[in-house]
Coordinates of C-alpha atoms in Angstrom, one line a residue:
E1 CA 22.1 29.0 62.4
S2 CA 23.1 27.6 59.1
R3 CA 20.1 25.2 59.1
Q4 CA 17.8 28.0 59.9
Q5 CA 19.3 30.2 57.2
Q6 CA 18.8 27.3 54.7
K7 CA 15.2 27.0 55.6
D8 CA 14.6 30.7 55.3
C9 CA 16.4 30.9 51.9
K10 CA 14.0 29.1 49.5
V11 CA 16.0 27.2 46.9
R12 CA 14.2 26.9 43.6
P13 CA 14.8 23.8 41.6
V14 CA 16.3 24.3 38.2
E15 CA 13.6 24.3 35.6
S16 CA 13.9 22.5 32.3
R17 CA 13.6 24.4 29.0
Q18 CA 10.1 23.0 28.5
Q19 CA 9.0 24.1 31.9
Q20 CA 10.4 27.5 31.3
K21 CA 8.5 27.8 28.0
G22 CA 5.3 26.8 29.7
I23 CA 5.1 23.4 28.2
A24 CA 4.3 20.8 30.8
K25 CA 6.2 17.6 30.9
G26 CA 4.9 15.1 28.4
K27 CA 2.8 17.7 26.5
G28 CA 5.4 18.8 24.0
K29 CA 6.6 17.0 20.9
G30 CA 5.6 13.5 21.6
K31 CA 5.1 10.2 19.9
H32 CA 2.3 11.2 17.7
K33 CA 3.7 14.4 16.4
G34 CA 4.3 14.6 12.7
K35 CA 3.9 11.7 10.3
N36 CA 2.4 9.0 12.6
K37 CA -0.4 11.1 14.2
M38 CA -3.3 9.1 15.6
G39 CA -6.2 9.3 13.3
S40 CA -4.1 9.5 10.2
V41 CA -4.4 7.0 7.4
E42 CA -1.3 5.1 8.5
S43 CA -2.7 4.3 11.9
M44 CA -5.9 2.8 10.6
V45 CA -6.8 -0.8 10.9
N46 CA -8.6 -2.8 8.2
P47 CA -12.0 -3.6 9.8
I48 CA -12.4 -6.7 7.7
T49 CA -9.1 -8.4 8.6
G50 CA -8.4 -6.6 11.9
R51 CA -4.8 -5.9 10.7
P52 CA -3.2 -2.6 9.7
F53 CA -3.4 -1.7 6.1
T54 CA -0.5 -2.5 3.8
A55 CA 1.8 0.1 2.4
S56 CA 0.2 0.1 -1.0
E57 CA -3.3 0.3 0.6
T58 CA -2.3 3.4 2.6
K59 CA -0.8 5.0 -0.5
V60 CA -4.1 4.6 -2.3
M61 CA -6.0 5.7 0.7
R62 CA -3.9 8.9 0.9
T63 CA -4.6 9.5 -2.8
I64 CA -8.3 9.1 -2.3
K65 CA -8.1 11.5 0.7
F66 CA -6.3 14.0 -1.5
L67 CA -8.9 13.7 -4.2
N68 CA -11.7 14.3 -1.7
K69 CA -10.0 17.5 -0.5
S70 CA -8.9 18.8 -3.9
L71 CA -12.1 18.0 -5.8
E72 CA -14.4 18.7 -2.9
S73 CA -16.7 21.1 -4.8
K74 CA -16.7 19.0 -8.0
L75 CA -17.4 15.6 -6.6
P76 CA -21.1 14.7 -6.0
I77 CA -20.1 12.4 -3.1
K78 CA -17.0 11.7 -1.1
L79 CA -15.0 8.7 -2.1
K80 CA -14.4 6.0 0.6
Y81 CA -11.6 3.5 0.2
L82 CA -13.5 0.5 1.7
K83 CA -16.3 0.9 -0.8
L84 CA -13.8 0.9 -3.7
K85 CA -11.5 -1.8 -2.2
D86 CA -13.1 -4.7 -4.1
A87 CA -12.9 -3.0 -7.4
L88 CA -9.3 -1.7 -6.8
D89 CA -8.1 -5.2 -5.8
L90 CA -8.7 -6.3 -9.4
V91 CA -5.5 -4.4 -10.4
D92 CA -2.1 -3.7 -9.0
E93 CA -1.1 -0.5 -7.0
K94 CA 0.4 1.2 -10.0
S95 CA -2.8 0.7 -12.0
Q96 CA -4.9 1.9 -9.1
L97 CA -3.0 5.1 -8.8
R98 CA -3.1 5.6 -12.6
I99 CA -6.9 5.1 -12.6
L100 CA -7.4 7.5 -9.8
Q101 CA -5.3 10.1 -11.6
N102 CA -7.4 9.6 -14.8
F103 CA -10.5 10.1 -12.7
R104 CA -9.1 13.3 -11.3
T105 CA -8.3 14.7 -14.8
K106 CA -11.8 13.7 -16.0
I107 CA -13.4 15.6 -13.1
E108 CA -11.2 18.6 -13.5
D109 CA -12.0 18.7 -17.3
K110 CA -15.6 19.0 -16.2
K111 CA -16.7 15.6 -17.5
N112 CA -20.0 14.8 -16.0
I113 CA -19.6 11.7 -13.8
Q114 CA -22.8 11.0 -11.9
N115 CA -21.6 8.0 -9.9
P116 CA -17.8 8.0 -9.2
Y117 CA -18.0 4.6 -7.6
S118 CA -19.3 2.9 -10.7
W119 CA -17.0 4.8 -13.0
L120 CA -13.9 3.8 -10.9
A121 CA -15.2 0.2 -10.7
N122 CA -15.6 0.0 -14.5
A123 CA -12.2 1.5 -15.0
C124 CA -10.6 -1.1 -12.7
K125 CA -12.5 -3.9 -14.4
K126 CA -11.5 -2.8 -17.9
S127 CA -7.9 -2.4 -16.8
A128 CA -7.9 -5.9 -15.3
E129 CA -9.4 -7.4 -18.5
K130 CA -6.8 -5.6 -20.7
F131 CA -4.0 -7.0 -18.5
E132 CA -5.4 -10.5 -18.7
E133 CA -5.6 -10.2 -22.5
F134 CA -2.1 -9.0 -22.7
Q135 CA -0.9 -11.8 -20.5
Q136 CA -2.7 -14.4 -22.6
D137 CA -1.3 -12.9 -25.8
R138 CA 2.2 -12.9 -24.4
W139 CA 1.9 -16.5 -23.3
Q140 CA 0.6 -17.6 -26.7
K141 CA 3.5 -15.8 -28.4
K142 CA 6.0 -17.5 -26.1
K143 CA 4.4 -20.9 -26.6
A144 CA 4.5 -20.4 -30.4
A145 CA 8.1 -19.3 -30.4
S146 CA 9.4 -22.2 -28.4
G147 CA 7.3 -24.8 -30.0
D148 CA 4.4 -26.6 -28.6
W149 CA 6.3 -27.8 -25.5
S150 CA 3.2 -28.4 -23.4
E151 CA 2.2 -31.6 -25.3
A152 CA 5.7 -32.9 -26.0
P153 CA 6.6 -35.9 -23.9
K154 CA 9.2 -35.5 -21.2
K155 CA 12.6 -36.9 -22.0
K156 CA 13.7 -39.6 -19.7
K157 CA 17.2 -39.6 -18.3
K158 CA 19.3 -42.4 -19.5
Q159 CA 20.3 -44.7 -16.8
V160 CA 23.8 -45.8 -17.1
E161 CA 24.4 -49.3 -15.8
V162 CA 27.7 -49.6 -14.2
E163 CA 29.1 -53.0 -13.4
E164 CA 31.4 -53.0 -10.5
E165 CA 34.0 -55.6 -10.1
W166 CA 35.1 -56.7 -6.7
T167 CA 38.5 -57.9 -6.3
E168 CA 39.4 -59.8 -3.3
E169 CA 42.9 -59.4 -2.0

């Protein structure tokens, strides 16, 4: 009788909270929820190298994505990182972000920029040239302050001759 009663009495398994809410297993908050969603800038792979983008590249890509969204109506064409990459690689990350910020202020101030790609490329080129001039100037000042050490002959170390005496015991 007890077995028959057990068969008649249907025992329902205990449901998890997700199943009670109607979320099937594996369909709730998963791996790609939040920051590292598939399709985001962070998950992209550089088509040239086949490797993931570096941290500084993703930062610049996020900034470009932000500019595209915030200046959507003011930009004649959308900016693409891969088209700008060669020009942006002339300067460091800090300069890249500064140039993009300057570009944003120019667009917001209603400056007429017909071709954003050439404007950004020229800005990167000018920044790289200024940095090169600064570096050369600094090197010249350092060279002048310490004397002309590049043409001075190198000092040779004195070799001390030591005569050792052997005593036999």
